[in-house]
Short mmCIF file of C-alpha atoms in Angstrom, two decimals:
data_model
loop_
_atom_site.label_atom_id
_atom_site.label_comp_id
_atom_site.label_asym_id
_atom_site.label_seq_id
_atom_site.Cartn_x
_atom_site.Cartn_y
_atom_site.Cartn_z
CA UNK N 7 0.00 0.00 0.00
CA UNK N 8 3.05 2.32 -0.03
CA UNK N 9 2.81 5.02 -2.71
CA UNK N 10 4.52 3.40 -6.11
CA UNK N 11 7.52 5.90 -7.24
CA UNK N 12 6.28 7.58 -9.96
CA UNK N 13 9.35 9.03 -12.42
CA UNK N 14 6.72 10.67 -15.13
CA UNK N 15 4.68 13.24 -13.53
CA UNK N 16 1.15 12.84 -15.66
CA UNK N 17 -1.94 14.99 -16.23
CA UNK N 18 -5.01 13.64 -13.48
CA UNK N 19 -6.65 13.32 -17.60
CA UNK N 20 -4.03 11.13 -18.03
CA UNK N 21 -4.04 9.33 -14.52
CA UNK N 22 -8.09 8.44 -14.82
CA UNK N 23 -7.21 7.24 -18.44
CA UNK N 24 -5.19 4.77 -17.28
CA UNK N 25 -6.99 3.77 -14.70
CA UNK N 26 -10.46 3.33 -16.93
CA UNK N 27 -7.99 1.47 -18.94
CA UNK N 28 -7.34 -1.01 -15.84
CA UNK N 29 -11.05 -1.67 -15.36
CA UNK N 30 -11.75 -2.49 -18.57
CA UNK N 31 -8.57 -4.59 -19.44
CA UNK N 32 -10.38 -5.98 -15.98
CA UNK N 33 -14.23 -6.05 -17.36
CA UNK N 34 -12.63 -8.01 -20.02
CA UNK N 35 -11.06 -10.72 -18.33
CA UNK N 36 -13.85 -11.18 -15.92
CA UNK N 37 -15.76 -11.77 -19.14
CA UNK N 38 -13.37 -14.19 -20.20
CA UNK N 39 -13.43 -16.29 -17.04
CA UNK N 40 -17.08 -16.28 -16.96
CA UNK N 41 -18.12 -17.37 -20.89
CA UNK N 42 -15.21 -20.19 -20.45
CA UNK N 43 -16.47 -20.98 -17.18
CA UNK N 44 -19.91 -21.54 -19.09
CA UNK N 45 -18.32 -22.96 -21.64
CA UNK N 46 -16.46 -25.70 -19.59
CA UNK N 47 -19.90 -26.74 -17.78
CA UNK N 48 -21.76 -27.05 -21.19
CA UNK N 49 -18.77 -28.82 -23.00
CA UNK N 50 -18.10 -30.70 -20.00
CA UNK N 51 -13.93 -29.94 -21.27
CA UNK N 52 -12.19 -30.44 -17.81
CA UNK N 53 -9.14 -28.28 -19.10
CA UNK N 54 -10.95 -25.37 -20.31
CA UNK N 55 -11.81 -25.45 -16.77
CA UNK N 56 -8.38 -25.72 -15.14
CA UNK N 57 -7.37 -22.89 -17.65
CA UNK N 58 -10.06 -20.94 -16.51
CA UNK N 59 -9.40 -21.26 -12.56
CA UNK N 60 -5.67 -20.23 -12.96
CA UNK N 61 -6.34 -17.07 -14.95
CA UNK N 62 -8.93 -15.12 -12.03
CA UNK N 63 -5.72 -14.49 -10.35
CA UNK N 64 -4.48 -11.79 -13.02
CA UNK N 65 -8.27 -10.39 -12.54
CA UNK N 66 -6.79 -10.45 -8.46
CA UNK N 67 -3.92 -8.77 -9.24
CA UNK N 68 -5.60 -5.91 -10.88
CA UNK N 69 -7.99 -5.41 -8.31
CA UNK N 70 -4.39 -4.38 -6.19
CA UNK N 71 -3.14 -2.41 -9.06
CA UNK N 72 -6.13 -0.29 -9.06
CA UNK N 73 -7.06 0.00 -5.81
CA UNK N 74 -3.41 1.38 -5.23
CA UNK N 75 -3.84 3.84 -8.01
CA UNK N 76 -7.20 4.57 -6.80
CA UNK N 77 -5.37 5.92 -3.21
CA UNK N 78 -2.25 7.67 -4.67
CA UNK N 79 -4.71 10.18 -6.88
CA UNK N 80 -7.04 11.01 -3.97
CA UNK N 81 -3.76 11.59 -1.68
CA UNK N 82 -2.26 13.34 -4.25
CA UNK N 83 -4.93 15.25 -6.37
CA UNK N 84 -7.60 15.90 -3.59
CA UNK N 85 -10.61 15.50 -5.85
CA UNK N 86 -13.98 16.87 -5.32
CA UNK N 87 -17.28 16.16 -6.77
CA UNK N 88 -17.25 14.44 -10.26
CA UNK N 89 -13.31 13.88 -10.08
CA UNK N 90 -13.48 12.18 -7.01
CA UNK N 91 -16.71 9.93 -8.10
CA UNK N 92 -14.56 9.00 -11.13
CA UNK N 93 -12.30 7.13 -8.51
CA UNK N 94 -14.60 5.75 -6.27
CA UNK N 95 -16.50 4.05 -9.31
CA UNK N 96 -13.16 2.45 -10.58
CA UNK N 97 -12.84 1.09 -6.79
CA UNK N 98 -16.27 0.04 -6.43
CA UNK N 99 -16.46 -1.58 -9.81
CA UNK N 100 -12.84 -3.37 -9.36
CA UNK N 101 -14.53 -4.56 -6.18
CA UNK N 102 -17.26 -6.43 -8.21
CA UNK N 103 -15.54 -7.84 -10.80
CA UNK N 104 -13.44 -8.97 -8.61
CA UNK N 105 -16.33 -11.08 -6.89
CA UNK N 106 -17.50 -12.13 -10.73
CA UNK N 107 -14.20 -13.48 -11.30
CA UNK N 108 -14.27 -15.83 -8.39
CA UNK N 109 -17.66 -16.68 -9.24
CA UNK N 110 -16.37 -17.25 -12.78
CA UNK N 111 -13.77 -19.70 -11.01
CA UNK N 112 -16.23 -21.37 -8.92
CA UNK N 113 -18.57 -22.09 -11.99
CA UNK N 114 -15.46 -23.79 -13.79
CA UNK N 115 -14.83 -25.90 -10.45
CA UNK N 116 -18.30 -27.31 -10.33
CA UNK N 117 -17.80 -28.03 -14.68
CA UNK N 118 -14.93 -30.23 -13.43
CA UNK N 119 -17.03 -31.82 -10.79
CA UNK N 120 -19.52 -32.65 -12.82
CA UNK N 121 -18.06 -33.96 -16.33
CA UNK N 122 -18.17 -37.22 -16.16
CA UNK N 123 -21.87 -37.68 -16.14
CA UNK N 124 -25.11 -37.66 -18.57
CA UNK N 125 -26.37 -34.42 -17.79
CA UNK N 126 -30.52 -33.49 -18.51
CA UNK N 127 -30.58 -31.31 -21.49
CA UNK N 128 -33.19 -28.93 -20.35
CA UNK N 129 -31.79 -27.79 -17.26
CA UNK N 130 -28.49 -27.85 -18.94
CA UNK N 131 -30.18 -25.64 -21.12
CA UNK N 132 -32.31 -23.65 -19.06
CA UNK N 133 -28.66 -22.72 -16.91
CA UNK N 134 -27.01 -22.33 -19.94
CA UNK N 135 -29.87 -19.57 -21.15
CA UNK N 136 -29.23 -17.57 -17.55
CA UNK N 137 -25.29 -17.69 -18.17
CA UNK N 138 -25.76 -15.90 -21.81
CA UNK N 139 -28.19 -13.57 -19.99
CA UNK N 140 -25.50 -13.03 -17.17
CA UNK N 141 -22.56 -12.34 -19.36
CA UNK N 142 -24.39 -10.03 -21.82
CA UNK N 143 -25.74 -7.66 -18.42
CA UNK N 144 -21.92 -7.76 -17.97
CA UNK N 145 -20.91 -6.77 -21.39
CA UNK N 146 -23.54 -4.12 -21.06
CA UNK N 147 -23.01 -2.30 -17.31
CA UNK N 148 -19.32 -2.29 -18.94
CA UNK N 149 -20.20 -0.25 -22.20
CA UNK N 150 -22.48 1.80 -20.14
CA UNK N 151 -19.29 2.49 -17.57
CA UNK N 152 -17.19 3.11 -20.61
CA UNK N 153 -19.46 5.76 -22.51
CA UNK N 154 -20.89 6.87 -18.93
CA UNK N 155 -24.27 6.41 -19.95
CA UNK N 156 -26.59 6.33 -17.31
CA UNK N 157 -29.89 5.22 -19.40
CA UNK N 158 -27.77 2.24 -20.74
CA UNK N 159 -27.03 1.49 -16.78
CA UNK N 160 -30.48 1.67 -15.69
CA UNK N 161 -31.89 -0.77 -18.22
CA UNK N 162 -29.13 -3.58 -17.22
CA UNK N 163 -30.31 -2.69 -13.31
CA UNK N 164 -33.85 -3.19 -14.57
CA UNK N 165 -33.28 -6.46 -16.81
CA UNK N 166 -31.73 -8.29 -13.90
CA UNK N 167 -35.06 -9.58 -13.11
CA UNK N 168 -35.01 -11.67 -15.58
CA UNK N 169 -32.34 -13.63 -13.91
CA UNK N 170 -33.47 -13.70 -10.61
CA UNK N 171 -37.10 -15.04 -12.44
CA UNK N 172 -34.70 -17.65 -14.27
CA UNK N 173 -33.10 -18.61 -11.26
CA UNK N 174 -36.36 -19.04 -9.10
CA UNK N 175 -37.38 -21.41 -12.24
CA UNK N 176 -34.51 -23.10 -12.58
CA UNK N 177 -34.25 -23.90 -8.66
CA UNK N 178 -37.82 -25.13 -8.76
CA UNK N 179 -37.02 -27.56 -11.99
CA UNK N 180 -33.59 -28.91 -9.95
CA UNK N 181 -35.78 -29.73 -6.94
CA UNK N 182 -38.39 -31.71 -9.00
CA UNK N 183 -35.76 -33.60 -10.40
CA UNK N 184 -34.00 -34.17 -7.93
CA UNK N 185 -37.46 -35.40 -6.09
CA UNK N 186 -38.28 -37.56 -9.29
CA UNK N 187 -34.86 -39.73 -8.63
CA UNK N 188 -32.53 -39.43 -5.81
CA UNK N 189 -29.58 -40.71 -8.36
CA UNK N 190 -30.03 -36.80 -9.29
CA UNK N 191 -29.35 -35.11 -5.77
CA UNK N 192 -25.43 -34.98 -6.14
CA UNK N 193 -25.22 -33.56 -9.87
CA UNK N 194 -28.26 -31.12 -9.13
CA UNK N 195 -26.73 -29.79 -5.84
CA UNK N 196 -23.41 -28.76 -8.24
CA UNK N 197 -26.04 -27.21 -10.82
CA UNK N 198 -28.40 -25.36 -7.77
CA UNK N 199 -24.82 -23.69 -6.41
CA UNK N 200 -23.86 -23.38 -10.33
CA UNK N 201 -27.25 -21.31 -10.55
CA UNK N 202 -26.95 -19.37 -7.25
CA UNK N 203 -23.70 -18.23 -8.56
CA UNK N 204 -24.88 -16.64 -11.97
CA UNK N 205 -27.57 -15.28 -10.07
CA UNK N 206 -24.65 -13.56 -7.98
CA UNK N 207 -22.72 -12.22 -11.18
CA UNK N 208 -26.11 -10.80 -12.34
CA UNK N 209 -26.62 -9.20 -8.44
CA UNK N 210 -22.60 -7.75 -9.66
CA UNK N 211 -23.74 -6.39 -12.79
CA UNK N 212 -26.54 -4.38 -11.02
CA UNK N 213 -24.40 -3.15 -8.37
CA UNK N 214 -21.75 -1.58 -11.73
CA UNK N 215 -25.20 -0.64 -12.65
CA UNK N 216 -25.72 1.84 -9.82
CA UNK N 217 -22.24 2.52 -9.54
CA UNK N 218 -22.38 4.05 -13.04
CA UNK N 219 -25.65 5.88 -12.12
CA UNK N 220 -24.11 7.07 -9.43
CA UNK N 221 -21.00 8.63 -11.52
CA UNK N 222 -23.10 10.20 -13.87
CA UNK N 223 -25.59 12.06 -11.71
CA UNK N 224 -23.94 12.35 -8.45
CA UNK N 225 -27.20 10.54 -6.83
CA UNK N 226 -28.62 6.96 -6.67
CA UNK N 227 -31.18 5.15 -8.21
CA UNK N 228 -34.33 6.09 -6.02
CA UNK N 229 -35.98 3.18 -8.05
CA UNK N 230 -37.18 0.43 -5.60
CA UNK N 231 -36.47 -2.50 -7.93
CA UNK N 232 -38.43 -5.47 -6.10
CA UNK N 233 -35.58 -8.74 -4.97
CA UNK N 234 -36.15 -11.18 -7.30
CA UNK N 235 -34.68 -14.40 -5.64
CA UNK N 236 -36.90 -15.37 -3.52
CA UNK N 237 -36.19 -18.82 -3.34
CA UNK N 238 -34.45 -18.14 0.04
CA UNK N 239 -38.06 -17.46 1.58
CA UNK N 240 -39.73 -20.63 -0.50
CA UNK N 241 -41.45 -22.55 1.77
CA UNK N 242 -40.41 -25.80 0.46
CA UNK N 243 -44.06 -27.54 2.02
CA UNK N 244 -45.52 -26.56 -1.97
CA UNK N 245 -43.27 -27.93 -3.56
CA UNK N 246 -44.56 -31.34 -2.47
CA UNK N 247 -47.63 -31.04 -3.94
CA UNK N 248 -45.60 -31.78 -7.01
CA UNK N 249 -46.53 -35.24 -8.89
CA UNK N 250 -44.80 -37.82 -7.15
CA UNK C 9 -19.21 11.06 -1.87
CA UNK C 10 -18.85 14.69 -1.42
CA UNK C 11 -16.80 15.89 1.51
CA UNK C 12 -18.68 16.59 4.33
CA UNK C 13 -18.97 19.55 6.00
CA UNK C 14 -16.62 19.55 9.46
CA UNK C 15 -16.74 22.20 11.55
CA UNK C 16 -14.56 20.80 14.12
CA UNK C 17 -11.05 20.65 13.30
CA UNK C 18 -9.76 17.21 14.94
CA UNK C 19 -6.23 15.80 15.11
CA UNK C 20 -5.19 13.44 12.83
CA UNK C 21 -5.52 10.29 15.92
CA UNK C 22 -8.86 11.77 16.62
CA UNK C 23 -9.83 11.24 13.26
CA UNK C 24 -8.84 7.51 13.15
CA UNK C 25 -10.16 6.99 16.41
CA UNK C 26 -13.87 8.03 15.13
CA UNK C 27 -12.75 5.40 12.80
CA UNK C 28 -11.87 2.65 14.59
CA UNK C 29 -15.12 2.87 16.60
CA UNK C 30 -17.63 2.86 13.75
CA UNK C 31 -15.70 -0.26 13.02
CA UNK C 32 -16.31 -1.48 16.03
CA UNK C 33 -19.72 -0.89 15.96
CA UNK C 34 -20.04 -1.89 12.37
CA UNK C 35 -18.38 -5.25 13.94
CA UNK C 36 -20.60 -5.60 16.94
CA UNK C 37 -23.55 -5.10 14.55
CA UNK C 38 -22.28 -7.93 12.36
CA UNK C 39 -21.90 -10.19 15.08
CA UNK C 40 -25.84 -9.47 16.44
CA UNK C 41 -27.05 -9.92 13.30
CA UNK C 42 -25.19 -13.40 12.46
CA UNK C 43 -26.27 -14.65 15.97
CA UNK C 44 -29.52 -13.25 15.96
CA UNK C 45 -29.56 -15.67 12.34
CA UNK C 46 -28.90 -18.26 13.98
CA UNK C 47 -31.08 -18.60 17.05
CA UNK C 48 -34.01 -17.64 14.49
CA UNK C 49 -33.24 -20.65 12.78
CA UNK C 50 -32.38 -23.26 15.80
CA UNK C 51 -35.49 -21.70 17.68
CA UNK C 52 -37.52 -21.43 14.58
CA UNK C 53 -38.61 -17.81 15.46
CA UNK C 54 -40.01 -15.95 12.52
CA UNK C 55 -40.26 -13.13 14.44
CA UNK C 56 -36.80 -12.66 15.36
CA UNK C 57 -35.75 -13.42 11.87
CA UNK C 58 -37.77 -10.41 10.64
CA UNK C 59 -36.06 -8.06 13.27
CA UNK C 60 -32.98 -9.83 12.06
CA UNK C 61 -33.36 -9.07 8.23
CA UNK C 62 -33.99 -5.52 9.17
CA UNK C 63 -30.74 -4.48 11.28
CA UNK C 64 -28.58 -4.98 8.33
CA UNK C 65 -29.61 -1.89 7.18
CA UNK C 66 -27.65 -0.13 9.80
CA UNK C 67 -24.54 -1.94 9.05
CA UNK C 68 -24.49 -0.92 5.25
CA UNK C 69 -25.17 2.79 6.47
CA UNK C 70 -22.05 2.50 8.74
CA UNK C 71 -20.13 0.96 5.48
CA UNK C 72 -21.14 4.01 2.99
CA UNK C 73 -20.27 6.29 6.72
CA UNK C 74 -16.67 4.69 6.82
CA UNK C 75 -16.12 4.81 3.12
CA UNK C 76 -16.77 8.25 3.26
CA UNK C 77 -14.54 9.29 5.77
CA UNK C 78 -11.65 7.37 4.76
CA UNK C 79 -11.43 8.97 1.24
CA UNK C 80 -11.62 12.59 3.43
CA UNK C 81 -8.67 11.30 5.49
CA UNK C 82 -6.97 10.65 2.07
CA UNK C 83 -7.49 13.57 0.77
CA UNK C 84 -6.72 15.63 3.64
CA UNK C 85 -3.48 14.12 5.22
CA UNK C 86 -2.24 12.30 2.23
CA UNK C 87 -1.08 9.52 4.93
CA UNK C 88 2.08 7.10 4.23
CA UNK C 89 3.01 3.85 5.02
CA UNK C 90 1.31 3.16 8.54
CA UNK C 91 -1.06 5.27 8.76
CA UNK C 92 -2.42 4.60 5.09
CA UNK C 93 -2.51 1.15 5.86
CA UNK C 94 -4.80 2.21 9.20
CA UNK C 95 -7.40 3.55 6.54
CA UNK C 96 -7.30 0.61 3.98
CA UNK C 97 -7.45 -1.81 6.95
CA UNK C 98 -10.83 0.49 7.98
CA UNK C 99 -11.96 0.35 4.20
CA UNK C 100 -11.41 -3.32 3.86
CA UNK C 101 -12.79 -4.42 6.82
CA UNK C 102 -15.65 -3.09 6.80
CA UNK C 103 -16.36 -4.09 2.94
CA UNK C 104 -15.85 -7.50 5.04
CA UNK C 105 -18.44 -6.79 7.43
CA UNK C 106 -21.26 -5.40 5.09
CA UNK C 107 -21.04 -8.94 3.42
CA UNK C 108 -21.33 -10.64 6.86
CA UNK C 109 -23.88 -8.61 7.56
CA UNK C 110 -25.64 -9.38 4.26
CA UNK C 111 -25.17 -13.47 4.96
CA UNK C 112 -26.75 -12.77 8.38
CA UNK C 113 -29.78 -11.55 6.60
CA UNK C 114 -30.03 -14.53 4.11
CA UNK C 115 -29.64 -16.83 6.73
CA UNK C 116 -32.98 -15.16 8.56
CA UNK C 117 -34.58 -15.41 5.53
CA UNK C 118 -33.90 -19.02 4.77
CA UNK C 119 -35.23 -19.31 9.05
CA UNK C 120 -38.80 -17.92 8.47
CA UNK C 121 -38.54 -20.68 4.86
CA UNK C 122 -37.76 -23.69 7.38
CA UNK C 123 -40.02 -22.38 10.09
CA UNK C 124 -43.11 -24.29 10.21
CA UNK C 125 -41.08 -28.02 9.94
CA UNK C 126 -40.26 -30.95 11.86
CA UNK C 127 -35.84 -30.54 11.71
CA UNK C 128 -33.67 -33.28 11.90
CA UNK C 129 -31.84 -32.84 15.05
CA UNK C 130 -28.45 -34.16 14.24
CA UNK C 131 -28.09 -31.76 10.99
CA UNK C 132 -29.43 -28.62 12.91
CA UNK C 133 -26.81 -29.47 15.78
CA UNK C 134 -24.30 -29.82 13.37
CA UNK C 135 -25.50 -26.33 11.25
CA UNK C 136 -25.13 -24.77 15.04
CA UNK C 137 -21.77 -25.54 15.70
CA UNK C 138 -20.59 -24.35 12.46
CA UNK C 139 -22.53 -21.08 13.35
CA UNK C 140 -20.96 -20.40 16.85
CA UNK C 141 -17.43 -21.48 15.22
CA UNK C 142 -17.76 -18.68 12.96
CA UNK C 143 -19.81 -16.09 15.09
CA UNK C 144 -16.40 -16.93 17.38
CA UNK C 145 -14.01 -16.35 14.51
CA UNK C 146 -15.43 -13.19 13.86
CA UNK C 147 -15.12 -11.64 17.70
CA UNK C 148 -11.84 -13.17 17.61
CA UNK C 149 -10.58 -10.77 14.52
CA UNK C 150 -12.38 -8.35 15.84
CA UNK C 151 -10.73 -8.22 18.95
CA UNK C 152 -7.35 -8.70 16.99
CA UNK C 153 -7.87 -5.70 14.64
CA UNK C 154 -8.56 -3.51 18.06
CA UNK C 155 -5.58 -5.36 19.61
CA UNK C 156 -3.61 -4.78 16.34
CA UNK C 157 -2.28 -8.77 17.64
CA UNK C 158 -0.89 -10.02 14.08
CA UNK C 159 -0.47 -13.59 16.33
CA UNK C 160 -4.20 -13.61 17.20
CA UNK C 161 -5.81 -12.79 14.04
CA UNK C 162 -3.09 -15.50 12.18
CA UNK C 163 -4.49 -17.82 14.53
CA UNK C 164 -8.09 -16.81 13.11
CA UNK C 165 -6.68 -17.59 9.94
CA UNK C 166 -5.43 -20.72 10.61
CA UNK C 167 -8.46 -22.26 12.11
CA UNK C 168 -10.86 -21.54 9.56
CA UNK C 169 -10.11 -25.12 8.51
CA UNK C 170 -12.53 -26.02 10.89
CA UNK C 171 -15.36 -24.38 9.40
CA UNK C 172 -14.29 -25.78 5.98
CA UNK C 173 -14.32 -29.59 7.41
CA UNK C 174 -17.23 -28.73 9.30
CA UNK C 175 -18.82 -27.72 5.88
CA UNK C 176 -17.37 -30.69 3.93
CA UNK C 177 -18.82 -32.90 6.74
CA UNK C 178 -22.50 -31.08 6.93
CA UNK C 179 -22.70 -31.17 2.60
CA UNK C 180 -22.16 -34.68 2.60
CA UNK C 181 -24.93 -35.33 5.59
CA UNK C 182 -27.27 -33.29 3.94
CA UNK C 183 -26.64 -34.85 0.30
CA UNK C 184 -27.71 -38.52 2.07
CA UNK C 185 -30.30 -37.62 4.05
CA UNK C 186 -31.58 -35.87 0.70
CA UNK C 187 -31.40 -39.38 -0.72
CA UNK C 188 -32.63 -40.98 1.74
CA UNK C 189 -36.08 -39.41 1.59
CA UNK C 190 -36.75 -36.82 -1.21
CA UNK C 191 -38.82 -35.08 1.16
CA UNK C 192 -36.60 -34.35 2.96
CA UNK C 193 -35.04 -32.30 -0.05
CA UNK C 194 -36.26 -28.98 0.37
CA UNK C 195 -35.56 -28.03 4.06
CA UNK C 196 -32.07 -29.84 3.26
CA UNK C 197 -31.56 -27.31 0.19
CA UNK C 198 -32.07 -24.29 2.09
CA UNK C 199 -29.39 -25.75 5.04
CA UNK C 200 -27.44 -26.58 2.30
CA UNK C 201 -27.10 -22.47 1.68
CA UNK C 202 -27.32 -21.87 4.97
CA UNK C 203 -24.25 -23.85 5.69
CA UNK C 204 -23.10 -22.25 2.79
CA UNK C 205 -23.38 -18.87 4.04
CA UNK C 206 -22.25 -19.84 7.31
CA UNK C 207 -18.94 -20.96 5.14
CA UNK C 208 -18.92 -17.97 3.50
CA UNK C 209 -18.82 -16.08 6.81
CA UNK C 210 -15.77 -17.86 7.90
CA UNK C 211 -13.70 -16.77 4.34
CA UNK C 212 -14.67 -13.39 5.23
CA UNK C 213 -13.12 -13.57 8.97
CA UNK C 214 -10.11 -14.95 7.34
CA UNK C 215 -10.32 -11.96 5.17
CA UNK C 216 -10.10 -9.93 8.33
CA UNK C 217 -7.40 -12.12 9.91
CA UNK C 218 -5.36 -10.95 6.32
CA UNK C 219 -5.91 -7.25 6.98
CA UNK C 220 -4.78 -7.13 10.55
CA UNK C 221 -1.94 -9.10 9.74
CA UNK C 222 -1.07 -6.70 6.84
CA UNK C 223 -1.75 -3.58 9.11
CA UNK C 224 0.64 -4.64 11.73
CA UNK C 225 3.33 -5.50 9.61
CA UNK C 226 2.90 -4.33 6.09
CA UNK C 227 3.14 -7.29 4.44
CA UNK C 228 1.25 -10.23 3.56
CA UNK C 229 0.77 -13.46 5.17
CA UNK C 230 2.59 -15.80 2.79
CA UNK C 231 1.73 -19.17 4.56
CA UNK C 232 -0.28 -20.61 1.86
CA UNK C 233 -3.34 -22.50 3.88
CA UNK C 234 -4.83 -25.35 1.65
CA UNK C 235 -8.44 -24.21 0.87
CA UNK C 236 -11.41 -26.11 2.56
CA UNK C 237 -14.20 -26.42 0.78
CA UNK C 238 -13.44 -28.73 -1.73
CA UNK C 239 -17.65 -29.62 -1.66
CA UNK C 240 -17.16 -27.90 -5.26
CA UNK C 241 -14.93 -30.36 -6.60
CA UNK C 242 -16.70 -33.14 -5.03
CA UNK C 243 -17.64 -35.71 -7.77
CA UNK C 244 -21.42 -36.59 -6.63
CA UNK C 245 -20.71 -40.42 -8.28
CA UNK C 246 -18.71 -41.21 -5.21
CA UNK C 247 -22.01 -40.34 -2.77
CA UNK C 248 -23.91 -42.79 -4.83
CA UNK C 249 -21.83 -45.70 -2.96
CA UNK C 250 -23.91 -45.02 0.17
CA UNK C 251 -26.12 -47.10 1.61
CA UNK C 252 -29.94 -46.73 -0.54
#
């Protein structure tokens, strides 16, 4: 956490360029983990996996890089107001892809876990469908960070409903199943926590979301978006009155 | 994230002791909530589990509090060394806390789900150790940040193991009483993420341990601990061998 020695003195312009330039070289490697850690559960490829778990360390080492940055300018240049939001949102952001990367490697751990066996096509697909969903809020938040466009922010905050409405499907379907056979219960646990974590990346992309609305107009979204997953409150009596 | 207004000039130690104390409260608050968790789920008190999902609010207003005043302390005393690392440690732990905070409140949640059922006694005893162990790691690095005692909170670190085989031990329970009974299946799902919360609370105490131990002695704890939960990894074809 010392203050790095600095030999070219720089504009702040130049400073906040390159640190924008660490989140997205970031954005873009959090992508990378996540769509291969997809990739690697859908393929069932045990090494696209491995790869994948070994590179969300680079995505930890530029969390450091940034936050340090992120320090030495506010020592250093003061900021107030916009300049100082600027910062903050490359901290807060770093923070959460951060958190996607991990989730990125956890994803790619459960692929490995779970390669070896026949897996149900539908709820392959129907996780599959939320991961595509997940990485394209991502891709989204991130454009919206990089143009600063606040509209493009909010719509990504309001669209993550449709993951959290996935998810609560999804969960329901991997309980049936795993009601209709207990020979299910071990792969389906793997795909429930495989679900609960794209559910988190999408809770990640709405937090950017309001990060970037923040940055933009110096207030938050007064929107009371209602929590979608509400399996954590499903009384799990109803789901008995299933057919079996 | 604007400055806010002081009108009282403080000292520089003043300033880190208002600090330290909304950490401490921000700590204490942590700690009610998690506990408060738990006893709504062993005692099956809805009630209490409501009261429980609404303190965390408090705790996230402390977080956006301390965030807020470390970036003034930035800016204002451009702090080296020592003294910097005082600030991160603040900014880091209480990023820490907010998520405890926010595991707390899903594990309330999941309490008013399980409420109204019969629980298998051996796998709530076992969910209820793993809860004190980790409500106990967190006092424990609390007390060492206060302390600044690198030795205490490295002993935090160490023992975290015990959660994780804890955890190991509890996912594999739950997975065969699951198959044992597919009704049993959804109450076991939602102690499946309460254990993984609980999990999840001991990573973030470790987390803490990390940040003392940095704050004390500016660098990083290089022991590399063997991670625990390997539950993620665990190829479900091995359970099958059990007994039904």
């Amino acid at each position: 956490m010392e203050q790095q020695n600095e030999h070219i003195v720089r504009s702040y312009e130049e400073e906040l360029s390159l640190l924008n330039n660490k989140i997205a070289k970031m954005g873009g490697l959090a992508e990378k983990v996540l769509g291969q850690s997809f990739e690697a559960l859908d393929r069932r490829d045990p090494d696209l996996a491995a790869t994948t778990i070994n590179e969300d360390e680079e995505i930890d080492q530029l969390q450091r890089d940034i936050e340090e940055q992120a320090v030495v300018m506010i020592a250093r240049r003061q900021p107030m107001a916009y300049d100082l939001r600027q910062i903050m949102a490359a901290l807060r952001i770093s923070t959460d892809l951060e958190r996607i990367g991990d989730l990125g490697k956890n994803i790619a751990k459960r692929a490995v876990a779970v390669v070896t066996e026949q897996q149900p096509k539908q709820l392959m697909l129907g996780l599959k469908h939320m991961g595509e969903l997940s990485l394209n809020q991502l891709k989204e938040v991130l454009d919206a960070f990089i143009e600063r466009d606040a509209e493009r922010a909010l719509s990504v905050w309001y669209k993550d409903e449709e993951i959290d409405a996935m998810y609560n499907s999804l969960f329901r379907e991997l309980l049936t199943y795993m009601m209709e056979d207990p020979r299910n219960i071990g792969l389906c646990t793997h795909l429930l926590f495989g679900a609960k974590n794209i559910e988190r990346v999408g809770d990640h992309a709405t937090n950017i979301a309001e990060t970037v609305y923040y940055l933009v107009h110096g207030r938050p979204i007064t929107d009371q978006r209602p929590k979608g997953d509400t399996t954590s409150s499903t009384a799990y009596t109803s789901l008995r009155s299933s057919n079996f």
